[in-house]
Structure formats: structure tokens, C-alpha cells
GROMACS .gro file of C-alpha atoms in nm:
model
  335
    1MET     CA    1   7.209  -5.130  17.834
    2LYS     CA    2   7.496  -5.156  18.095
    3THR     CA    3   7.788  -4.949  17.993
    4LYS     CA    4   8.123  -5.101  18.058
    5GLN     CA    5   8.296  -4.913  18.329
    6THR     CA    6   8.622  -4.912  18.139
    7LYS     CA    7   8.496  -4.753  17.842
    8SER     CA    8   8.303  -4.487  18.019
    9THR     CA    9   8.621  -4.399  18.225
   10LYS     CA   10   8.823  -4.351  17.914
   11SER     CA   11   8.555  -4.125  17.753
   12VAL     CA   12   8.557  -3.904  18.058
   13LYS     CA   13   8.932  -3.873  18.028
   14SER     CA   14   8.896  -3.800  17.665
   15LEU     CA   15   8.649  -3.531  17.721
   16ARG     CA   16   8.853  -3.302  17.952
   17PRO     CA   17   8.878  -2.960  17.796
   18ALA     CA   18   9.163  -2.947  17.550
   19LYS     CA   19   9.391  -2.639  17.604
   20ASN     CA   20   9.505  -2.661  17.240
   21ALA     CA   21   9.480  -2.858  16.926
   22ARG     CA   22   9.759  -3.115  17.014
   23SER     CA   23   9.585  -3.207  17.366
   24ALA     CA   24   9.252  -3.222  17.174
   25ASN     CA   25   9.404  -3.506  16.946
   26VAL     CA   26   9.416  -3.756  17.241
   27THR     CA   27   9.204  -4.064  17.164
   28ARG     CA   28   9.073  -4.356  17.367
   29ALA     CA   29   9.320  -4.585  17.185
   30LYS     CA   30   9.639  -4.370  17.272
   31SER     CA   31   9.914  -4.623  17.398
   32GLU     CA   32  10.145  -4.555  17.684
   33THR     CA   33  10.434  -4.704  17.462
   34THR     CA   34  10.625  -4.545  17.200
   35ALA     CA   35  10.419  -4.710  16.936
   36PRO     CA   36  10.236  -4.456  16.706
   37ALA     CA   37   9.870  -4.424  16.786
   38ALA     CA   38   9.610  -4.538  16.545
   39PRO     CA   39   9.437  -4.270  16.338
   40PRO     CA   40   9.101  -4.164  16.517
   41SER     CA   41   8.898  -4.313  16.195
   42ALA     CA   42   9.052  -4.658  16.278
   43LYS     CA   43   8.822  -4.693  16.589
   44PHE     CA   44   8.483  -4.611  16.407
   45PRO     CA   45   8.300  -4.745  16.106
   46ILE     CA   46   8.349  -4.411  15.926
   47THR     CA   47   8.629  -4.182  15.833
   48ILE     CA   48   8.644  -3.868  16.044
   49SER     CA   49   8.741  -3.543  15.891
   50ASN     CA   50   8.918  -3.270  16.087
   51PRO     CA   51   8.886  -3.462  16.414
   52THR     CA   52   9.073  -3.188  16.621
   53LYS     CA   53   8.860  -2.911  16.506
   54VAL     CA   54   8.718  -2.745  16.822
   55PHE     CA   55   8.343  -2.719  16.832
   56TRP     CA   56   8.311  -2.559  17.173
   57PRO     CA   57   8.593  -2.307  17.215
   58ASP     CA   58   8.509  -2.237  17.585
   59GLU     CA   59   8.531  -2.600  17.692
   60GLY     CA   60   8.767  -2.711  17.430
   61TYR     CA   61   8.559  -3.001  17.309
   62THR     CA   62   8.638  -3.126  16.953
   63LYS     CA   63   8.453  -3.292  16.679
   64LEU     CA   64   8.623  -3.628  16.780
   65GLN     CA   65   8.497  -3.599  17.138
   66LEU     CA   66   8.143  -3.534  17.001
   67ILE     CA   67   8.193  -3.858  16.778
   68GLU     CA   68   8.320  -4.041  17.091
   69PHE     CA   69   8.000  -3.940  17.286
   70TYR     CA   70   7.764  -4.061  17.009
   71ASP     CA   71   7.972  -4.391  16.980
   72ASP     CA   72   7.933  -4.449  17.375
   73VAL     CA   73   7.562  -4.348  17.413
   74PHE     CA   74   7.451  -4.515  17.070
   75PRO     CA   75   7.302  -4.814  17.257
   76LYS     CA   76   7.068  -4.589  17.452
   77LEU     CA   77   7.015  -4.345  17.160
   78GLN     CA   78   6.928  -4.620  16.900
   79PRO     CA   79   6.566  -4.720  17.017
   80TYR     CA   80   6.465  -4.358  16.980
   81VAL     CA   81   6.614  -4.328  16.611
   82LYS     CA   82   6.571  -4.668  16.466
   83ASP     CA   83   6.358  -4.661  16.138
   84ARG     CA   84   6.282  -4.283  16.201
   85ILE     CA   85   6.332  -4.002  15.948
   86LEU     CA   86   6.579  -3.755  16.058
   87SER     CA   87   6.592  -3.381  16.005
   88LEU     CA   88   6.954  -3.264  15.998
   89GLU     CA   89   7.071  -2.948  16.161
   90ARG     CA   90   7.450  -2.900  16.035
   91CYS     CA   91   7.684  -2.687  16.225
   92PRO     CA   92   8.003  -2.765  16.062
   93ASP     CA   93   8.209  -2.507  16.283
   94GLY     CA   94   8.027  -2.604  16.607
   95MET     CA   95   7.982  -2.299  16.820
   96ARG     CA   96   8.207  -2.078  16.619
   97GLY     CA   97   7.980  -2.078  16.300
   98GLY     CA   98   7.632  -2.074  16.173
   99CYS     CA   99   7.414  -2.359  16.124
  100PHE     CA  100   7.160  -2.455  15.846
  101TYR     CA  101   6.884  -2.720  15.837
  102GLN     CA  102   6.881  -2.988  15.560
  103LYS     CA  103   6.611  -3.259  15.492
  104GLU     CA  104   6.750  -3.418  15.187
  105ALA     CA  105   7.014  -3.675  15.249
  106PRO     CA  106   7.357  -3.548  15.167
  107SER     CA  107   7.533  -3.722  14.896
  108SER     CA  108   7.862  -3.740  15.109
  109LEU     CA  109   7.709  -4.002  15.354
  110PRO     CA  110   7.858  -4.355  15.330
  111PRO     CA  111   7.716  -4.568  15.047
  112GLY     CA  112   7.419  -4.761  15.180
  113THR     CA  113   7.311  -4.520  15.427
  114PRO     CA  114   6.941  -4.596  15.483
  115THR     CA  115   6.692  -4.324  15.346
  116LYS     CA  116   6.318  -4.299  15.261
  117ARG     CA  117   6.170  -4.100  14.991
  118ILE     CA  118   5.856  -3.905  15.098
  119ALA     CA  119   5.634  -3.723  14.839
  120HIS     CA  120   5.530  -3.370  14.930
  121VAL     CA  121   5.184  -3.293  15.011
  122GLY     CA  122   4.999  -3.142  14.707
  123LYS     CA  123   5.054  -3.195  14.330
  124SER     CA  124   5.395  -3.040  14.315
  125GLY     CA  125   5.551  -3.389  14.230
  126LYS     CA  126   5.841  -3.307  14.446
  127SER     CA  127   5.982  -3.524  14.710
  128THR     CA  128   6.242  -3.548  14.979
  129ASN     CA  129   6.483  -3.823  15.026
  130TYR     CA  130   6.527  -3.842  15.428
  131VAL     CA  131   6.790  -4.009  15.621
  132VAL     CA  132   6.659  -4.293  15.815
  133GLY     CA  133   6.828  -4.335  16.167
  134GLY     CA  134   6.917  -4.665  16.343
  135SER     CA  135   7.269  -4.756  16.260
  136LEU     CA  136   7.578  -4.644  16.445
  137ALA     CA  137   7.771  -4.570  16.099
  138THR     CA  138   7.494  -4.336  16.007
  139GLN     CA  139   7.482  -4.162  16.360
  140LEU     CA  140   7.862  -4.101  16.342
  141ALA     CA  141   7.865  -4.010  15.981
  142LEU     CA  142   7.613  -3.742  16.041
  143ALA     CA  143   7.818  -3.619  16.353
  144ASN     CA  144   8.106  -3.590  16.115
  145LEU     CA  145   7.902  -3.365  15.903
  146GLY     CA  146   7.843  -3.118  16.193
  147CYS     CA  147   7.507  -3.257  16.308
  148ILE     CA  148   7.555  -3.192  16.669
  149ALA     CA  149   7.182  -3.261  16.749
  150VAL     CA  150   6.973  -3.538  16.642
  151HIS     CA  151   6.608  -3.454  16.532
  152VAL     CA  152   6.382  -3.741  16.481
  153SER     CA  153   6.016  -3.801  16.393
  154GLY     CA  154   5.748  -3.923  16.624
  155SER     CA  155   5.671  -4.229  16.389
  156ARG     CA  156   5.850  -4.495  16.221
  157ALA     CA  157   5.957  -4.461  15.855
  158SER     CA  158   5.753  -4.770  15.783
  159SER     CA  159   5.448  -4.612  15.923
  160LEU     CA  160   5.474  -4.245  15.879
  161ARG     CA  161   5.104  -4.166  15.985
  162LYS     CA  162   5.098  -4.373  16.302
  163PRO     CA  163   5.325  -4.213  16.561
  164ASP     CA  164   5.427  -4.414  16.876
  165TRP     CA  165   5.469  -4.114  17.087
  166VAL     CA  166   5.318  -3.781  17.174
  167CYS     CA  167   5.553  -3.486  17.247
  168PHE     CA  168   5.485  -3.174  17.448
  169ASP     CA  169   5.749  -2.897  17.440
  170MET     CA  170   5.770  -2.678  17.741
  171ASP     CA  171   5.947  -2.353  17.617
  172PRO     CA  172   6.000  -2.099  17.887
  173GLN     CA  173   6.008  -1.737  17.719
  174SER     CA  174   6.194  -1.635  18.045
  175GLY     CA  175   6.498  -1.855  17.961
  176LYS     CA  176   6.464  -2.012  18.297
  177PHE     CA  177   6.434  -2.399  18.320
  178SER     CA  178   6.258  -2.352  18.650
  179ASP     CA  179   5.940  -2.211  18.458
  180ALA     CA  180   5.963  -2.519  18.230
  181ALA     CA  181   5.972  -2.756  18.517
  182ARG     CA  182   5.671  -2.609  18.686
  183ALA     CA  183   5.483  -2.614  18.359
  184GLY     CA  184   5.593  -2.981  18.292
  185LEU     CA  185   5.467  -3.076  18.659
  186ARG     CA  186   5.119  -2.921  18.570
  187LEU     CA  187   5.107  -3.104  18.261
  188LYS     CA  188   5.189  -3.420  18.420
  189GLU     CA  189   4.870  -3.381  18.657
  190VAL     CA  190   4.664  -3.360  18.346
  191LEU     CA  191   4.816  -3.668  18.186
  192ASP     CA  192   4.771  -3.864  18.507
  193VAL     CA  193   4.391  -3.772  18.514
  194LEU     CA  194   4.383  -3.895  18.152
  195LYS     CA  195   4.567  -4.209  18.287
  196LEU     CA  196   4.862  -4.154  18.040
  197GLU     CA  197   5.186  -4.234  18.159
  198SER     CA  198   5.454  -3.971  18.083
  199PHE     CA  199   5.821  -3.939  18.049
  200PRO     CA  200   6.020  -3.596  18.091
  201LYS     CA  201   6.347  -3.506  17.952
  202THR     CA  202   6.552  -3.192  17.946
  203SER     CA  203   6.557  -3.034  17.595
  204GLY     CA  204   6.928  -2.996  17.600
  205SER     CA  205   6.867  -2.623  17.630
  206ARG     CA  206   6.630  -2.416  17.844
  207GLY     CA  207   6.328  -2.630  17.790
  208LEU     CA  208   6.152  -2.956  17.910
  209HIS     CA  209   6.007  -3.206  17.674
  210VAL     CA  210   5.742  -3.456  17.800
  211PHE     CA  211   5.683  -3.774  17.590
  212VAL     CA  212   5.391  -4.006  17.610
  213PRO     CA  213   5.437  -4.350  17.448
  214ILE     CA  214   5.142  -4.454  17.240
  215LYS     CA  215   5.031  -4.758  17.047
  216PRO     CA  216   5.102  -4.679  16.672
  217GLU     CA  217   4.720  -4.689  16.587
  218THR     CA  218   4.610  -4.330  16.591
  219ASP     CA  219   4.655  -4.111  16.287
  220VAL     CA  220   4.908  -3.830  16.305
  221ASP     CA  221   4.642  -3.551  16.257
  222GLU     CA  222   4.437  -3.690  16.546
  223VAL     CA  223   4.731  -3.698  16.770
  224LEU     CA  224   4.831  -3.345  16.686
  225SER     CA  225   4.466  -3.238  16.756
  226PHE     CA  226   4.483  -3.411  17.085
  227ALA     CA  227   4.794  -3.248  17.173
  228GLU     CA  228   4.663  -2.887  17.069
  229SER     CA  229   4.345  -2.920  17.266
  230LEU     CA  230   4.514  -3.053  17.574
  231VAL     CA  231   4.771  -2.763  17.595
  232ALA     CA  232   4.510  -2.494  17.502
  233ARG     CA  233   4.306  -2.618  17.804
  234LEU     CA  234   4.615  -2.621  18.039
  235ALA     CA  235   4.717  -2.261  17.922
  236ALA     CA  236   4.354  -2.141  17.980
  237GLN     CA  237   4.364  -2.276  18.324
  238PHE     CA  238   4.689  -2.108  18.413
  239PRO     CA  239   4.686  -1.800  18.186
  240LYS     CA  240   4.945  -1.615  18.394
  241ASP     CA  241   5.217  -1.874  18.340
  242LEU     CA  242   5.124  -2.066  18.039
  243THR     CA  243   5.052  -1.969  17.682
  244VAL     CA  244   4.963  -2.124  17.345
  245GLU     CA  245   5.019  -1.790  17.162
  246HIS     CA  246   5.197  -1.813  16.822
  247SER     CA  247   5.319  -1.457  16.846
  248ILE     CA  248   5.653  -1.462  17.043
  249ALA     CA  249   5.575  -1.083  17.155
  250ALA     CA  250   5.242  -1.205  17.300
  251ARG     CA  251   5.398  -1.473  17.491
  252LYS     CA  252   5.577  -1.230  17.710
  253GLN     CA  253   5.760  -1.410  18.006
  254ARG     CA  254   5.517  -1.720  18.000
  255VAL     CA  255   5.590  -2.076  17.902
  256TYR     CA  256   5.490  -2.163  17.562
  257LEU     CA  257   5.340  -2.498  17.535
  258ASP     CA  258   5.434  -2.627  17.184
  259PRO     CA  259   5.233  -2.903  17.058
  260TYR     CA  260   5.340  -2.900  16.690
  261ARG     CA  261   5.627  -3.145  16.720
  262ASN     CA  262   5.330  -3.403  16.671
  263GLY     CA  263   5.262  -3.281  16.309
  264PHE     CA  264   5.328  -3.487  16.011
  265GLY     CA  265   5.687  -3.472  15.916
  266GLN     CA  266   5.784  -3.285  16.209
  267THR     CA  267   6.088  -3.371  16.434
  268VAL     CA  268   6.193  -3.321  16.796
  269VAL     CA  269   6.529  -3.350  16.959
  270ALA     CA  270   6.603  -3.710  17.049
  271PRO     CA  271   6.699  -3.830  17.405
  272TYR     CA  272   7.080  -3.829  17.440
  273SER     CA  273   7.103  -3.564  17.162
  274VAL     CA  274   7.376  -3.314  17.220
  275ARG     CA  275   7.290  -2.929  17.180
  276ARG     CA  276   7.481  -2.663  17.017
  277ARG     CA  277   7.480  -2.462  17.348
  278PRO     CA  278   7.751  -2.355  17.600
  279LYS     CA  279   7.899  -2.657  17.807
  280ALA     CA  280   7.758  -2.894  17.522
  281PRO     CA  281   7.463  -3.032  17.728
  282PHE     CA  282   7.275  -3.324  17.602
  283SER     CA  283   6.892  -3.397  17.610
  284THR     CA  284   6.881  -3.601  17.922
  285PRO     CA  285   6.596  -3.857  18.032
  286LEU     CA  286   6.455  -3.779  18.380
  287SER     CA  287   6.248  -3.936  18.639
  288TRP     CA  288   5.963  -3.710  18.737
  289SER     CA  289   6.132  -3.678  19.090
  290GLU     CA  290   6.417  -3.506  18.929
  291VAL     CA  291   6.210  -3.244  18.758
  292THR     CA  292   6.224  -2.960  18.993
  293PRO     CA  293   6.289  -2.575  18.954
  294ALA     CA  294   6.639  -2.628  19.102
  295LEU     CA  295   6.748  -2.855  18.817
  296ASP     CA  296   7.026  -2.707  18.590
  297PRO     CA  297   7.006  -2.902  18.250
  298SER     CA  298   7.364  -2.791  18.163
  299GLU     CA  299   7.484  -3.026  18.436
  300PHE     CA  300   7.444  -3.313  18.200
  301ASN     CA  301   7.702  -3.250  17.935
  302LEU     CA  302   7.970  -3.389  17.713
  303GLY     CA  303   8.229  -3.372  17.988
  304ASN     CA  304   8.050  -3.591  18.239
  305TYR     CA  305   7.805  -3.801  18.047
  306ALA     CA  306   7.946  -4.137  18.174
  307LYS     CA  307   7.811  -4.081  18.514
  308ARG     CA  308   7.466  -4.058  18.370
  309LEU     CA  309   7.501  -4.373  18.153
  310ASN     CA  310   7.601  -4.551  18.449
  311ALA     CA  311   7.293  -4.462  18.665
  312ILE     CA  312   6.962  -4.633  18.629
  313ASP     CA  313   6.779  -4.529  18.303
  314PRO     CA  314   6.453  -4.377  18.403
  315TRP     CA  315   6.318  -4.446  18.053
  316GLN     CA  316   6.409  -4.800  18.035
  317ASP     CA  317   6.059  -4.908  18.014
  318PHE     CA  318   5.951  -4.630  17.771
  319PHE     CA  319   5.851  -4.855  17.494
  320LYS     CA  320   5.706  -5.121  17.701
  321ASN     CA  321   5.447  -4.865  17.802
  322ARG     CA  322   5.277  -4.778  17.464
  323GLN     CA  323   4.921  -4.688  17.566
  324PRO     CA  324   4.612  -4.652  17.341
  325LEU     CA  325   4.529  -4.277  17.307
  326THR     CA  326   4.141  -4.322  17.199
  327ALA     CA  327   4.028  -4.328  17.563
  328ALA     CA  328   4.220  -4.020  17.645
  329ILE     CA  329   4.093  -3.832  17.320
  330ASN     CA  330   3.740  -3.937  17.406
  331ALA     CA  331   3.784  -3.810  17.779
  332LEU     CA  332   3.916  -3.479  17.659
  333LYS     CA  333   3.616  -3.414  17.431
  334LYS     CA  334   3.368  -3.482  17.699
  335ASN     CA  335   3.526  -3.260  17.963
   0.00000   0.00000   0.00000
């Protein structure tokens, strides 16, 4: 996707920190004439409530600016949310208030919002009606409800037990991205041996995510088992630096290798998802050459994202590289 330079330039201008509510109300459609500006909602397929509400007080970023971001990046975000169930993390007051998780589709979403009802495991008879991603209107409506981050499943809603990626989460207990980067590079070496092409991205927080695109032909339980076995072996090889301990206290200062984003119904932060963190960083696809201990993930944020959008996308061939997982599963079992 080629981002138009004019649109990106305007987005950067609109995302300069607002010193007060009035300055935060600047929109991309603001006219230099004396004619009144169109209301913010006129530029989007949804109605925006409280557009000037400040979500990041230190930077001055508003809800409107978050929505502008998702409007701009959606062509790149869409392939990772299309036909996938979403788990909602709602933070209606941004950095100033708390958050809560919601799986059931909110009744306040626009009529016709795609959803999928999934029965719970067991005989409870209960089910959850999940939001299904893929449309711009859905994404902007969720942002309007305070869904700063985008949490997606590893499989399509039409084929829930057949994921098309494996996700590994490098979570540094030290809080240092440098530790996550080192862990990710070690993981890449193992994946290379298994002849699996992998794609790294910042988590948008302190960690690193490594995705492996796969053909949607392996059952989700087997995918999870593969991920568990792989990270357990890697942690055993580097016990001073890596761990698969469930207990946070037992992890100490090591990097926790989390394979559980691959479980049925589990979700992970999508590429280009903004995080509720200082500086408003977003989960940024990287090339492996960019994964270094010196990288600061917060450098990719709501205030400068246009520069990243205009650069070459290191994940542009992600879905063209879906790989069969069977050979890697068998190779791991033999060794």
C-alpha cells in the first residue's frame, strides 16, 4: 500500500501535541478560509463522541488523533484483522483511567457490524458473540469506544481451528527491550534451522513478537503444542536468560517465552496496533536487521507514524509466505 504523501503530511501535522482542548480540536479538513470547519465525524464512516478528549495527557494526543491514525494505517492493518475475531480492551479515558476487557460485541456498535457467535467449550450452553474485524467502520467504531489496542486471533473466523500464523511473545521481565531483542534473535536461529521464515515486530510495549505465517491446515492444539515445545527447548538451552516459568516471581530478570497466544480463542496485539503506553507507541513490523538491543520501540508512535508508513514494508510478503508446519513439527519431535 502506497500512502499518499499529502495525507501523511496532514496526519503528522494533526498529531502534534495539543497544549489545550482547543488546539486538540484541529482536524485534517480544517480550512484556511473563514468558512466553518466540518465536524470531525463528517470525515469518517462513524460518529465520533468527545473527539477532543485527551487520551495521552503528557503528549496531548486526543481520541480524534487516535481515530485519524487508524484511518490512515487501515490499509496496512486490514490484512491482519480481516475475518478474525477481536478481543476488546476498552480504555475510555485513555492513560487517565482504567481499562477493562470485553469479548461480547457491544450493543453500541454500528448496525451491521460483523460478528461471530462461538459456543463455549463444555456443556454450559453459553456462547460469546465476538466482533469480527476487516472493515474500516468497525475499526474506527472500536477506537471511538476506547479500544486503543487491537487484539486479534491467529485464525480466521471462518476456520477457527486452523490458524494461519504461529506467534511467539518475548516478554522481558527486566522491562528492557534489549533483552527481548536478544531472545528474538535466538528464536530466529532455531526457526531458521527448522526452515521456517519468521517476521518480527515490536509489541508496542517492552516486548518483541515473532510471527511465522503458516498454511491453515494444522489444528490449533497442535500449533500450540509445537510452540510450547520449541520455547521450552530454547529456554533449556539458555536458562540464565530465558524462561517458560508460569510464576512471575520464578522468572526473575529473564525473558519469558510465551507460546500461549496460539491457544484456541486467544488473541495477540496486531501489527499497527496502538498501545496504551507513554508516547502512544504502535506495534511496528520490523525487518530482522532492525532487531537490535539498541532499538527503542517507543520511537514508533502516534506522532511520527507517517514516516514509517512511507518506508518499505518489511512484512509486505507476509501472507505470500504461508508455510506448512508439519515438517517442522516432525523435525522438532525427532531432535
